[in-house]
């Protein structure tokens, strides 16, 4: 059985999968601005509480802080100012939306079979903000675990067994 129900996986097996809320901000941009704007990732440890990513969409610049673990309190009071300070597009946030990252205590995903269940239960969860880009490889790897194929690389750092103390059937 392969379980890939994100944080709901812990409804079946007690695993330390946590929700970390994320807020997305949308500021309108003009077509000529959009054409010139790349997809950005900004790391500025001296001035920003978390790194930022920004993606120009059809009518808006979408951006967000990449918050793992505890969000720092100043994060969202800073968010509107980011448009002026980093993007220089003379716009302001008109829309926000929210979603969750699913994280683990060591910030690495949980991928692999569970020894306590005779390696018959295989988990793929806890991908934080990186699940899309890894989905083809992770899907392939989960299938290989299920088919008990020989896997060359060492994926033990992602094993669910690293949480074996916490691991049991959820009540
Ligand atoms: C704002 C935001 C931006 C992101 N940007 C990126 C990005 O640019 N690049 C990137 O790589 N990743 C990005 N991610 C992360 C990416 O979305 C996740 O890592 C990825 O979706 C996780 O995949 P998943 O299959 O583990 O979980 P999910 O995509 O959440 O899928 C879990 C599925 O399980 C189903 N499910 C849950 N409970 C049950 C149940 N009890 N029974 C049956 N089905 C159930 C759900 O309906 C859902 O379909 C972003 C995430 C957020 C929130």
mmCIF file of C-alpha atoms and ligand atoms in Angstrom:
data_model
loop_
_atom_site.group_PDB
_atom_site.id
_atom_site.type_symbol
_atom_site.label_atom_id
_atom_site.label_comp_id
_atom_site.label_asym_id
_atom_site.label_seq_id
_atom_site.Cartn_x
_atom_site.Cartn_y
_atom_site.Cartn_z
ATOM 1 C CA UNK A 1 0.000 0.000 0.000
ATOM 2 C CA UNK A 2 1.399 3.387 -0.992
ATOM 3 C CA UNK A 3 0.175 6.304 1.131
ATOM 4 C CA UNK A 4 0.536 9.794 -0.390
ATOM 5 C CA UNK A 5 -2.169 11.712 1.456
ATOM 6 C CA UNK A 6 0.156 14.562 2.551
ATOM 7 C CA UNK A 7 -0.545 15.571 6.173
ATOM 8 C CA UNK A 8 -3.658 13.295 6.233
ATOM 9 C CA UNK A 9 -1.197 10.377 6.185
ATOM 10 C CA UNK A 10 -0.957 10.945 9.927
ATOM 11 C CA UNK A 11 -4.669 10.074 10.274
ATOM 12 C CA UNK A 12 -3.558 6.496 9.551
ATOM 13 C CA UNK A 13 -0.015 6.406 10.902
ATOM 14 C CA UNK A 14 1.257 8.682 13.624
ATOM 15 C CA UNK A 15 4.030 10.566 11.873
ATOM 16 C CA UNK A 16 5.386 14.040 12.658
ATOM 17 C CA UNK A 17 3.848 15.786 9.631
ATOM 18 C CA UNK A 18 2.972 19.397 10.341
ATOM 19 C CA UNK A 19 1.066 22.139 8.551
ATOM 20 C CA UNK A 20 2.905 25.408 8.057
ATOM 21 C CA UNK A 21 0.583 28.148 6.746
ATOM 22 C CA UNK A 22 1.715 30.122 3.709
ATOM 23 C CA UNK A 23 0.256 33.400 2.457
ATOM 24 C CA UNK A 24 0.362 34.295 -1.223
ATOM 25 C CA UNK A 25 0.205 37.939 -2.268
ATOM 26 C CA UNK A 26 -0.942 39.276 -5.613
ATOM 27 C CA UNK A 27 -0.082 42.748 -6.920
ATOM 28 C CA UNK A 28 -1.395 43.829 -10.348
ATOM 29 C CA UNK A 29 1.238 44.310 -13.056
ATOM 30 C CA UNK A 30 0.995 45.806 -16.531
ATOM 31 C CA UNK A 31 1.683 43.605 -19.594
ATOM 32 C CA UNK A 32 4.929 45.487 -20.391
ATOM 33 C CA UNK A 33 6.149 44.946 -16.822
ATOM 34 C CA UNK A 34 5.240 41.285 -16.979
ATOM 35 C CA UNK A 35 7.282 40.757 -20.144
ATOM 36 C CA UNK A 36 10.413 42.073 -18.428
ATOM 37 C CA UNK A 37 9.937 40.297 -15.130
ATOM 38 C CA UNK A 38 11.716 36.994 -14.514
ATOM 39 C CA UNK A 39 10.707 34.373 -11.998
ATOM 40 C CA UNK A 40 12.609 35.426 -8.900
ATOM 41 C CA UNK A 41 13.934 33.876 -5.740
ATOM 42 C CA UNK A 42 15.395 36.363 -3.277
ATOM 43 C CA UNK A 43 17.600 35.406 -0.338
ATOM 44 C CA UNK A 44 18.518 38.460 1.732
ATOM 45 C CA UNK A 45 19.325 37.266 5.241
ATOM 46 C CA UNK A 46 20.262 40.765 6.400
ATOM 47 C CA UNK A 47 16.867 42.290 5.615
ATOM 48 C CA UNK A 48 14.325 39.504 5.115
ATOM 49 C CA UNK A 49 12.964 37.035 7.697
ATOM 50 C CA UNK A 50 12.500 34.341 5.019
ATOM 51 C CA UNK A 51 13.431 34.020 1.362
ATOM 52 C CA UNK A 52 10.888 35.232 -1.208
ATOM 53 C CA UNK A 53 9.805 33.788 -4.514
ATOM 54 C CA UNK A 54 7.871 35.717 -7.155
ATOM 55 C CA UNK A 55 6.142 34.591 -10.337
ATOM 56 C CA UNK A 56 4.638 37.001 -12.895
ATOM 57 C CA UNK A 57 1.177 35.731 -13.814
ATOM 58 C CA UNK A 58 -1.285 37.017 -16.424
ATOM 59 C CA UNK A 59 -2.464 40.081 -14.501
ATOM 60 C CA UNK A 60 -0.628 39.919 -11.199
ATOM 61 C CA UNK A 61 2.767 39.421 -9.762
ATOM 62 C CA UNK A 62 2.342 36.515 -7.355
ATOM 63 C CA UNK A 63 4.836 36.390 -4.499
ATOM 64 C CA UNK A 64 5.266 34.796 -1.110
ATOM 65 C CA UNK A 65 7.686 34.203 1.692
ATOM 66 C CA UNK A 66 9.016 30.642 1.791
ATOM 67 C CA UNK A 67 8.182 29.925 5.436
ATOM 68 C CA UNK A 68 9.493 26.700 6.953
ATOM 69 C CA UNK A 69 9.065 26.097 10.682
ATOM 70 C CA UNK A 70 7.944 29.084 12.731
ATOM 71 C CA UNK A 71 6.972 32.130 10.676
ATOM 72 C CA UNK A 72 8.718 35.204 12.081
ATOM 73 C CA UNK A 73 6.249 37.849 13.361
ATOM 74 C CA UNK A 74 7.562 40.668 11.162
ATOM 75 C CA UNK A 75 7.011 38.613 7.984
ATOM 76 C CA UNK A 76 3.573 39.812 6.956
ATOM 77 C CA UNK A 77 3.925 43.399 8.061
ATOM 78 C CA UNK A 78 6.918 43.499 5.723
ATOM 79 C CA UNK A 79 5.121 41.781 2.842
ATOM 80 C CA UNK A 80 3.429 44.830 1.203
ATOM 81 C CA UNK A 81 6.682 46.834 1.274
ATOM 82 C CA UNK A 82 8.444 44.136 -0.720
ATOM 83 C CA UNK A 83 6.724 45.275 -3.928
ATOM 84 C CA UNK A 84 8.441 48.685 -3.791
ATOM 85 C CA UNK A 85 11.733 47.617 -2.316
ATOM 86 C CA UNK A 86 12.524 44.589 -4.445
ATOM 87 C CA UNK A 87 10.325 44.600 -7.552
ATOM 88 C CA UNK A 88 10.000 48.320 -8.286
ATOM 89 C CA UNK A 89 6.648 47.967 -10.061
ATOM 90 C CA UNK A 90 4.614 50.786 -8.425
ATOM 91 C CA UNK A 91 1.817 48.449 -7.461
ATOM 92 C CA UNK A 92 0.258 47.228 -4.264
ATOM 93 C CA UNK A 93 -1.124 43.978 -2.954
ATOM 94 C CA UNK A 94 -4.814 43.677 -3.885
ATOM 95 C CA UNK A 95 -5.416 40.010 -3.209
ATOM 96 C CA UNK A 96 -4.102 37.353 -0.864
ATOM 97 C CA UNK A 97 -4.713 33.635 -0.570
ATOM 98 C CA UNK A 98 -3.399 30.965 1.733
ATOM 99 C CA UNK A 99 -2.367 27.333 1.750
ATOM 100 C CA UNK A 100 -0.124 24.993 3.715
ATOM 101 C CA UNK A 101 3.236 23.342 3.364
ATOM 102 C CA UNK A 102 3.445 19.919 4.988
ATOM 103 C CA UNK A 103 6.753 19.712 6.848
ATOM 104 C CA UNK A 104 8.676 17.284 9.050
ATOM 105 C CA UNK A 105 10.905 18.096 12.056
ATOM 106 C CA UNK A 106 14.105 17.654 9.995
ATOM 107 C CA UNK A 107 12.640 19.447 6.924
ATOM 108 C CA UNK A 108 13.206 16.369 4.734
ATOM 109 C CA UNK A 109 10.306 14.459 3.146
ATOM 110 C CA UNK A 110 9.209 10.994 4.219
ATOM 111 C CA UNK A 111 9.756 8.531 1.377
ATOM 112 C CA UNK A 112 9.962 4.768 1.690
ATOM 113 C CA UNK A 113 8.639 1.602 3.309
ATOM 114 C CA UNK A 114 7.776 1.273 7.012
ATOM 115 C CA UNK A 115 9.752 -1.513 8.672
ATOM 116 C CA UNK A 116 7.213 -1.887 11.504
ATOM 117 C CA UNK A 117 4.623 -2.906 8.891
ATOM 118 C CA UNK A 118 6.874 -5.459 7.173
ATOM 119 C CA UNK A 119 7.785 -2.899 4.468
ATOM 120 C CA UNK A 120 4.283 -3.442 3.031
ATOM 121 C CA UNK A 121 3.225 0.169 3.699
ATOM 122 C CA UNK A 122 5.121 2.798 1.701
ATOM 123 C CA UNK A 123 4.896 6.508 2.371
ATOM 124 C CA UNK A 124 5.480 9.588 0.229
ATOM 125 C CA UNK A 125 4.679 12.764 2.203
ATOM 126 C CA UNK A 126 6.074 15.957 3.763
ATOM 127 C CA UNK A 127 7.370 17.660 0.619
ATOM 128 C CA UNK A 128 7.093 21.240 1.910
ATOM 129 C CA UNK A 129 7.451 23.719 -0.938
ATOM 130 C CA UNK A 130 9.195 21.275 -3.269
ATOM 131 C CA UNK A 131 6.731 18.507 -4.114
ATOM 132 C CA UNK A 132 5.816 19.455 -7.696
ATOM 133 C CA UNK A 133 9.297 19.524 -9.054
ATOM 134 C CA UNK A 134 10.193 16.167 -7.537
ATOM 135 C CA UNK A 135 6.937 14.387 -8.322
ATOM 136 C CA UNK A 136 8.132 12.366 -11.341
ATOM 137 C CA UNK A 137 11.189 11.045 -9.528
ATOM 138 C CA UNK A 138 9.330 10.427 -6.278
ATOM 139 C CA UNK A 139 6.522 8.565 -8.068
ATOM 140 C CA UNK A 140 9.064 6.363 -9.779
ATOM 141 C CA UNK A 141 10.853 5.702 -6.491
ATOM 142 C CA UNK A 142 7.619 4.819 -4.658
ATOM 143 C CA UNK A 143 6.771 2.352 -7.446
ATOM 144 C CA UNK A 144 10.241 0.790 -7.148
ATOM 145 C CA UNK A 145 9.785 0.347 -3.398
ATOM 146 C CA UNK A 146 6.372 -1.260 -3.966
ATOM 147 C CA UNK A 147 7.759 -3.649 -6.604
ATOM 148 C CA UNK A 148 10.733 -4.442 -4.331
ATOM 149 C CA UNK A 149 13.116 -3.498 -7.100
ATOM 150 C CA UNK A 150 16.823 -3.072 -6.388
ATOM 151 C CA UNK A 151 17.419 0.624 -5.712
ATOM 152 C CA UNK A 152 21.010 1.784 -6.296
ATOM 153 C CA UNK A 153 20.975 5.104 -4.427
ATOM 154 C CA UNK A 154 20.778 5.389 -0.653
ATOM 155 C CA UNK A 155 17.484 7.032 0.314
ATOM 156 C CA UNK A 156 17.701 6.133 4.008
ATOM 157 C CA UNK A 157 17.733 9.782 5.127
ATOM 158 C CA UNK A 158 14.123 9.997 3.892
ATOM 159 C CA UNK A 159 13.005 6.736 5.482
ATOM 160 C CA UNK A 160 9.861 6.793 7.694
ATOM 161 C CA UNK A 161 11.852 4.610 10.094
ATOM 162 C CA UNK A 162 13.805 7.669 11.263
ATOM 163 C CA UNK A 163 10.597 8.476 13.159
ATOM 164 C CA UNK A 164 10.148 4.901 14.406
ATOM 165 C CA UNK A 165 9.618 6.054 18.020
ATOM 166 C CA UNK A 166 6.579 8.074 16.952
ATOM 167 C CA UNK A 167 5.379 5.553 14.361
ATOM 168 C CA UNK A 168 2.274 3.497 15.112
ATOM 169 C CA UNK A 169 -1.261 3.109 13.795
ATOM 170 C CA UNK A 170 -3.263 6.264 14.540
ATOM 171 C CA UNK A 171 -6.165 5.677 16.932
HETATM 172 C C1 LIG B 1 1.722 28.182 -2.078
HETATM 173 C C2 LIG B 1 2.477 26.953 -2.471
HETATM 174 C C3 LIG B 1 3.377 27.037 -3.519
HETATM 175 C C4 LIG B 1 4.094 25.916 -3.903
HETATM 176 N N1 LIG B 1 4.965 26.031 -4.929
HETATM 177 C C5 LIG B 1 5.682 24.966 -5.325
HETATM 178 C C6 LIG B 1 6.598 25.072 -6.400
HETATM 179 O O1 LIG B 1 6.771 26.124 -7.011
HETATM 180 N N2 LIG B 1 7.315 23.980 -6.742
HETATM 181 C C7 LIG B 1 7.168 22.785 -6.084
HETATM 182 O O2 LIG B 1 7.866 21.837 -6.404
HETATM 183 N N3 LIG B 1 6.286 22.653 -5.074
HETATM 184 C C8 LIG B 1 5.539 23.721 -4.668
HETATM 185 N N4 LIG B 1 4.667 23.616 -3.624
HETATM 186 C C9 LIG B 1 4.622 22.365 -2.872
HETATM 187 C C10 LIG B 1 3.737 21.320 -3.502
HETATM 188 O O3 LIG B 1 2.435 21.854 -3.693
HETATM 189 C C11 LIG B 1 3.644 20.145 -2.530
HETATM 190 O O4 LIG B 1 4.932 19.766 -2.068
HETATM 191 C C12 LIG B 1 3.006 18.966 -3.212
HETATM 192 O O5 LIG B 1 1.721 19.305 -3.694
HETATM 193 C C13 LIG B 1 2.881 17.814 -2.220
HETATM 194 O O6 LIG B 1 2.365 16.716 -2.909
HETATM 195 P P1 LIG B 1 1.653 15.550 -2.118
HETATM 196 O O7 LIG B 1 1.215 14.571 -3.162
HETATM 197 O O8 LIG B 1 2.532 15.077 -0.997
HETATM 198 O O9 LIG B 1 0.415 16.221 -1.394
HETATM 199 P P2 LIG B 1 -0.890 16.864 -2.043
HETATM 200 O O10 LIG B 1 -0.583 17.531 -3.331
HETATM 201 O O11 LIG B 1 -1.524 17.656 -0.939
HETATM 202 O O12 LIG B 1 -1.793 15.583 -2.379
HETATM 203 C C14 LIG B 1 -2.353 14.819 -1.363
HETATM 204 C C15 LIG B 1 -3.610 14.208 -1.937
HETATM 205 O O13 LIG B 1 -4.152 13.286 -1.000
HETATM 206 C C16 LIG B 1 -5.546 13.465 -0.977
HETATM 207 N N5 LIG B 1 -6.033 12.978 0.326
HETATM 208 C C17 LIG B 1 -5.853 13.548 1.543
HETATM 209 N N6 LIG B 1 -6.447 12.818 2.495
HETATM 210 C C18 LIG B 1 -6.986 11.749 1.882
HETATM 211 C C19 LIG B 1 -7.712 10.624 2.327
HETATM 212 N N7 LIG B 1 -8.002 10.469 3.622
HETATM 213 N N8 LIG B 1 -8.128 9.735 1.423
HETATM 214 C C20 LIG B 1 -7.844 9.888 0.100
HETATM 215 N N9 LIG B 1 -7.135 10.933 -0.391
HETATM 216 C C21 LIG B 1 -6.715 11.854 0.499
HETATM 217 C C22 LIG B 1 -5.765 14.938 -1.165
HETATM 218 O O14 LIG B 1 -7.057 15.203 -1.631
HETATM 219 C C23 LIG B 1 -4.702 15.245 -2.217
HETATM 220 O O15 LIG B 1 -5.174 15.041 -3.510
HETATM 221 C C24 LIG B 1 3.921 24.700 -3.222
HETATM 222 C C25 LIG B 1 3.012 24.622 -2.168
HETATM 223 C C26 LIG B 1 2.295 25.730 -1.787
HETATM 224 C C27 LIG B 1 1.308 25.621 -0.650
#
